[in-house]
């Protein structure tokens, strides 16, 4: 697993204190659990650790509307009753509740992703990691799916200042709709999402959605059924990504590592192990392109922290023991106290025939590209 790439890692010790509310599945505490676990594995010695600069208002407005960003900044649990109209308009309240420090949380999440992109742009790192990022559902003027500020879009816009073509890959169980939508009409960003499709949030990401205008065929969607396992996933992920690398020839990559695609997730219905999930990370890093690794979904938090710890080790090219080191949250990992998890015996509804059919359709779409587009360097979508 030897890798000689320089890794920088962004973490704010405040992040674990944010709380979406009782019964809400999104728990920022999982990021603190991952951090503590990788500290106790000694991985901190192998990488540079930074506290992100909170994203400023005008940085957030590079993608989001001023009005929406201003709303996120001023809304609190105490003044909600004065903003009923705006709460509805900006889709805040149910899945995306107002909670104490919500805007601060968004600033930290986005600050880490933008900061990682800047490190890659300056060639001060080969791989940048921000497990507090990856909030792929947020839209220009509305919150969605537990996401308020789309740190990924902001990071890609930063990367586009120095890179002609950026590839976005999403292995969260949910479709990366906010990122796809943001770059749907440009040929400078290709988005590739592998996700559960069919009566499942957010409902987008059909294989037929390929982009529009200059961005036609620059959106790649692999719709999946329940129960996909490591073998099936690798059989589609590797050939599709390889074909994208060959045809699109990106200069930088953003990989959203949502951990709700793991077996046993509270909201998910896939059956992947941590090793299978991390195989995707390892494969992408093997192309030796400047890469930003981000978090995302993941709702069985003991498995999320396991996953992102292991993927940090993969980025560093370090082997780590399956025996978990003692850490601040050791009791969460009972009864086995092991790093790796075993898939269940759930049925894989993704038949080889189905997967091959979709893969061939995507290959056909990618053949429409023919070559890497030549783009004037000053264009930003």
PDB file of N, CA, C and O in Angstrom, residues 173 175 193-198 203-209 220-226 228 233 236 270 349-351 354-359 361-362 365:
ATOM      1  N   UNK A 173     -24.471   6.787  -0.890  1.00  0.00           N
ATOM      2  CA  UNK A 173     -25.610   6.025  -1.420  1.00  0.00           C
ATOM      3  C   UNK A 173     -26.624   6.938  -2.120  1.00  0.00           C
ATOM      4  O   UNK A 173     -27.384   6.492  -2.965  1.00  0.00           O
ATOM      5  N   UNK A 175     -27.712  10.195  -4.572  1.00  0.00           N
ATOM      6  CA  UNK A 175     -27.226  10.901  -5.764  1.00  0.00           C
ATOM      7  C   UNK A 175     -26.641  12.270  -5.401  1.00  0.00           C
ATOM      8  O   UNK A 175     -27.217  13.003  -4.591  1.00  0.00           O
ATOM      9  N   UNK A 193     -21.694   9.860 -10.389  1.00  0.00           N
ATOM     10  CA  UNK A 193     -22.343   9.457  -9.135  1.00  0.00           C
ATOM     11  C   UNK A 193     -22.839   8.017  -9.248  1.00  0.00           C
ATOM     12  O   UNK A 193     -23.456   7.638 -10.242  1.00  0.00           O
ATOM     13  N   UNK A 194     -22.543   7.223  -8.216  1.00  0.00           N
ATOM     14  CA  UNK A 194     -22.990   5.827  -8.105  1.00  0.00           C
ATOM     15  C   UNK A 194     -23.939   5.790  -6.914  1.00  0.00           C
ATOM     16  O   UNK A 194     -23.507   6.045  -5.785  1.00  0.00           O
ATOM     17  N   UNK A 195     -25.216   5.493  -7.135  1.00  0.00           N
ATOM     18  CA  UNK A 195     -26.183   5.718  -6.060  1.00  0.00           C
ATOM     19  C   UNK A 195     -27.410   4.827  -6.200  1.00  0.00           C
ATOM     20  O   UNK A 195     -27.744   4.361  -7.290  1.00  0.00           O
ATOM     21  N   UNK A 196     -28.095   4.647  -5.089  1.00  0.00           N
ATOM     22  CA  UNK A 196     -29.393   3.966  -5.078  1.00  0.00           C
ATOM     23  C   UNK A 196     -30.398   4.838  -5.831  1.00  0.00           C
ATOM     24  O   UNK A 196     -30.468   6.052  -5.611  1.00  0.00           O
ATOM     25  N   UNK A 197     -31.154   4.208  -6.733  1.00  0.00           N
ATOM     26  CA  UNK A 197     -32.122   4.945  -7.545  1.00  0.00           C
ATOM     27  C   UNK A 197     -33.430   4.173  -7.587  1.00  0.00           C
ATOM     28  O   UNK A 197     -33.450   2.965  -7.758  1.00  0.00           O
ATOM     29  N   UNK A 198     -34.518   4.910  -7.418  1.00  0.00           N
ATOM     30  CA  UNK A 198     -35.846   4.302  -7.441  1.00  0.00           C
ATOM     31  C   UNK A 198     -36.485   4.420  -6.073  1.00  0.00           C
ATOM     32  O   UNK A 198     -36.068   3.740  -5.139  1.00  0.00           O
ATOM     33  N   UNK A 203     -34.136  11.336  -5.601  1.00  0.00           N
ATOM     34  CA  UNK A 203     -35.019  10.994  -6.718  1.00  0.00           C
ATOM     35  C   UNK A 203     -34.432  11.300  -8.089  1.00  0.00           C
ATOM     36  O   UNK A 203     -35.007  10.939  -9.111  1.00  0.00           O
ATOM     37  N   UNK A 204     -33.288  11.982  -8.100  1.00  0.00           N
ATOM     38  CA  UNK A 204     -32.609  12.307  -9.368  1.00  0.00           C
ATOM     39  C   UNK A 204     -31.487  11.294  -9.616  1.00  0.00           C
ATOM     40  O   UNK A 204     -31.248  10.411  -8.800  1.00  0.00           O
ATOM     41  N   UNK A 205     -30.797  11.452 -10.742  1.00  0.00           N
ATOM     42  CA  UNK A 205     -29.653  10.598 -11.037  1.00  0.00           C
ATOM     43  C   UNK A 205     -29.974   9.406 -11.916  1.00  0.00           C
ATOM     44  O   UNK A 205     -29.356   8.345 -11.820  1.00  0.00           O
ATOM     45  N   UNK A 206     -30.940   9.575 -12.794  1.00  0.00           N
ATOM     46  CA  UNK A 206     -31.258   8.551 -13.788  1.00  0.00           C
ATOM     47  C   UNK A 206     -30.095   8.433 -14.770  1.00  0.00           C
ATOM     48  O   UNK A 206     -29.404   9.420 -15.048  1.00  0.00           O
ATOM     49  N   UNK A 207     -29.897   7.247 -15.314  1.00  0.00           N
ATOM     50  CA  UNK A 207     -28.840   7.025 -16.305  1.00  0.00           C
ATOM     51  C   UNK A 207     -29.036   7.942 -17.518  1.00  0.00           C
ATOM     52  O   UNK A 207     -28.069   8.306 -18.199  1.00  0.00           O
ATOM     53  N   UNK A 208     -30.275   8.372 -17.760  1.00  0.00           N
ATOM     54  CA  UNK A 208     -30.580   9.246 -18.906  1.00  0.00           C
ATOM     55  C   UNK A 208     -30.137  10.690 -18.701  1.00  0.00           C
ATOM     56  O   UNK A 208     -30.115  11.466 -19.656  1.00  0.00           O
ATOM     57  N   UNK A 209     -29.837  11.058 -17.454  1.00  0.00           N
ATOM     58  CA  UNK A 209     -29.412  12.448 -17.184  1.00  0.00           C
ATOM     59  C   UNK A 209     -27.921  12.574 -17.461  1.00  0.00           C
ATOM     60  O   UNK A 209     -27.099  12.067 -16.699  1.00  0.00           O
ATOM     61  N   UNK A 220     -22.391  11.812 -15.397  1.00  0.00           N
ATOM     62  CA  UNK A 220     -22.429  10.347 -15.481  1.00  0.00           C
ATOM     63  C   UNK A 220     -23.172   9.834 -14.250  1.00  0.00           C
ATOM     64  O   UNK A 220     -22.780  10.149 -13.115  1.00  0.00           O
ATOM     65  N   UNK A 221     -24.244   9.070 -14.481  1.00  0.00           N
ATOM     66  CA  UNK A 221     -25.036   8.541 -13.371  1.00  0.00           C
ATOM     67  C   UNK A 221     -25.158   7.031 -13.474  1.00  0.00           C
ATOM     68  O   UNK A 221     -25.577   6.516 -14.499  1.00  0.00           O
ATOM     69  N   UNK A 222     -24.782   6.353 -12.382  1.00  0.00           N
ATOM     70  CA  UNK A 222     -24.940   4.895 -12.327  1.00  0.00           C
ATOM     71  C   UNK A 222     -26.003   4.571 -11.281  1.00  0.00           C
ATOM     72  O   UNK A 222     -25.722   4.522 -10.090  1.00  0.00           O
ATOM     73  N   UNK A 223     -27.282   4.369 -11.714  1.00  0.00           N
ATOM     74  CA  UNK A 223     -28.351   4.044 -10.761  1.00  0.00           C
ATOM     75  C   UNK A 223     -28.232   2.594 -10.287  1.00  0.00           C
ATOM     76  O   UNK A 223     -28.024   1.691 -11.094  1.00  0.00           O
ATOM     77  N   UNK A 224     -28.338   2.380  -8.987  1.00  0.00           N
ATOM     78  CA  UNK A 224     -28.156   1.047  -8.394  1.00  0.00           C
ATOM     79  C   UNK A 224     -29.389   0.621  -7.610  1.00  0.00           C
ATOM     80  O   UNK A 224     -30.192   1.454  -7.178  1.00  0.00           O
ATOM     81  N   UNK A 225     -29.513  -0.681  -7.382  1.00  0.00           N
ATOM     82  CA  UNK A 225     -30.590  -1.257  -6.583  1.00  0.00           C
ATOM     83  C   UNK A 225     -30.061  -1.618  -5.191  1.00  0.00           C
ATOM     84  O   UNK A 225     -28.861  -1.567  -4.943  1.00  0.00           O
ATOM     85  N   UNK A 226     -30.950  -2.069  -4.330  1.00  0.00           N
ATOM     86  CA  UNK A 226     -30.565  -2.463  -2.963  1.00  0.00           C
ATOM     87  C   UNK A 226     -29.521  -3.584  -2.967  1.00  0.00           C
ATOM     88  O   UNK A 226     -29.502  -4.428  -3.870  1.00  0.00           O
ATOM     89  N   UNK A 228     -26.140  -3.881  -3.042  1.00  0.00           N
ATOM     90  CA  UNK A 228     -24.890  -4.056  -3.796  1.00  0.00           C
ATOM     91  C   UNK A 228     -23.746  -4.377  -2.842  1.00  0.00           C
ATOM     92  O   UNK A 228     -23.658  -3.824  -1.738  1.00  0.00           O
ATOM     93  N   UNK A 233     -19.733  -3.840  -6.850  1.00  0.00           N
ATOM     94  CA  UNK A 233     -19.391  -2.411  -6.896  1.00  0.00           C
ATOM     95  C   UNK A 233     -18.072  -2.202  -7.631  1.00  0.00           C
ATOM     96  O   UNK A 233     -17.958  -1.333  -8.499  1.00  0.00           O
ATOM     97  N   UNK A 236     -18.162  -2.421 -11.429  1.00  0.00           N
ATOM     98  CA  UNK A 236     -18.652  -1.272 -12.196  1.00  0.00           C
ATOM     99  C   UNK A 236     -17.806  -0.028 -11.961  1.00  0.00           C
ATOM    100  O   UNK A 236     -17.516   0.715 -12.890  1.00  0.00           O
ATOM    101  N   UNK A 270     -27.323  -0.519   1.043  1.00  0.00           N
ATOM    102  CA  UNK A 270     -26.264  -1.224   0.321  1.00  0.00           C
ATOM    103  C   UNK A 270     -25.577  -2.191   1.284  1.00  0.00           C
ATOM    104  O   UNK A 270     -25.880  -2.205   2.485  1.00  0.00           O
ATOM    105  N   UNK A 349     -29.783  -7.065  -5.257  1.00  0.00           N
ATOM    106  CA  UNK A 349     -30.762  -6.953  -6.342  1.00  0.00           C
ATOM    107  C   UNK A 349     -30.141  -6.439  -7.642  1.00  0.00           C
ATOM    108  O   UNK A 349     -30.837  -6.272  -8.650  1.00  0.00           O
ATOM    109  N   UNK A 350     -28.828  -6.177  -7.616  1.00  0.00           N
ATOM    110  CA  UNK A 350     -28.120  -5.732  -8.816  1.00  0.00           C
ATOM    111  C   UNK A 350     -27.570  -6.956  -9.536  1.00  0.00           C
ATOM    112  O   UNK A 350     -26.515  -7.476  -9.181  1.00  0.00           O
ATOM    113  N   UNK A 351     -28.299  -7.440 -10.539  1.00  0.00           N
ATOM    114  CA  UNK A 351     -27.834  -8.626 -11.266  1.00  0.00           C
ATOM    115  C   UNK A 351     -26.660  -8.233 -12.170  1.00  0.00           C
ATOM    116  O   UNK A 351     -26.556  -7.065 -12.590  1.00  0.00           O
ATOM    117  N   UNK A 354     -28.000  -6.533 -15.242  1.00  0.00           N
ATOM    118  CA  UNK A 354     -28.404  -5.144 -15.035  1.00  0.00           C
ATOM    119  C   UNK A 354     -27.184  -4.228 -15.016  1.00  0.00           C
ATOM    120  O   UNK A 354     -27.138  -3.185 -15.691  1.00  0.00           O
ATOM    121  N   UNK A 355     -26.174  -4.607 -14.235  1.00  0.00           N
ATOM    122  CA  UNK A 355     -24.987  -3.769 -14.089  1.00  0.00           C
ATOM    123  C   UNK A 355     -24.257  -3.608 -15.425  1.00  0.00           C
ATOM    124  O   UNK A 355     -23.786  -2.517 -15.758  1.00  0.00           O
ATOM    125  N   UNK A 356     -24.174  -4.684 -16.197  1.00  0.00           N
ATOM    126  CA  UNK A 356     -23.509  -4.621 -17.506  1.00  0.00           C
ATOM    127  C   UNK A 356     -24.265  -3.705 -18.465  1.00  0.00           C
ATOM    128  O   UNK A 356     -23.650  -2.943 -19.225  1.00  0.00           O
ATOM    129  N   UNK A 357     -25.583  -3.772 -18.399  1.00  0.00           N
ATOM    130  CA  UNK A 357     -26.405  -2.955 -19.283  1.00  0.00           C
ATOM    131  C   UNK A 357     -26.176  -1.467 -19.012  1.00  0.00           C
ATOM    132  O   UNK A 357     -25.968  -0.678 -19.935  1.00  0.00           O
ATOM    133  N   UNK A 358     -26.189  -1.105 -17.726  1.00  0.00           N
ATOM    134  CA  UNK A 358     -25.973   0.306 -17.363  1.00  0.00           C
ATOM    135  C   UNK A 358     -24.547   0.725 -17.735  1.00  0.00           C
ATOM    136  O   UNK A 358     -24.330   1.810 -18.299  1.00  0.00           O
ATOM    137  N   UNK A 359     -23.591  -0.138 -17.440  1.00  0.00           N
ATOM    138  CA  UNK A 359     -22.183   0.175 -17.737  1.00  0.00           C
ATOM    139  C   UNK A 359     -22.004   0.438 -19.237  1.00  0.00           C
ATOM    140  O   UNK A 359     -21.343   1.416 -19.617  1.00  0.00           O
ATOM    141  N   UNK A 361     -24.269   1.465 -21.329  1.00  0.00           N
ATOM    142  CA  UNK A 361     -24.916   2.745 -21.668  1.00  0.00           C
ATOM    143  C   UNK A 361     -24.009   3.921 -21.324  1.00  0.00           C
ATOM    144  O   UNK A 361     -23.914   4.893 -22.077  1.00  0.00           O
ATOM    145  N   UNK A 362     -23.332   3.825 -20.180  1.00  0.00           N
ATOM    146  CA  UNK A 362     -22.427   4.907 -19.780  1.00  0.00           C
ATOM    147  C   UNK A 362     -21.228   4.983 -20.724  1.00  0.00           C
ATOM    148  O   UNK A 362     -20.790   6.080 -21.097  1.00  0.00           O
ATOM    149  N   UNK A 365     -22.315   6.756 -23.772  1.00  0.00           N
ATOM    150  CA  UNK A 365     -22.360   8.206 -23.539  1.00  0.00           C
ATOM    151  C   UNK A 365     -20.965   8.809 -23.584  1.00  0.00           C
ATOM    152  O   UNK A 365     -20.749   9.885 -24.151  1.00  0.00           O
TER     153      UNK A 365
END
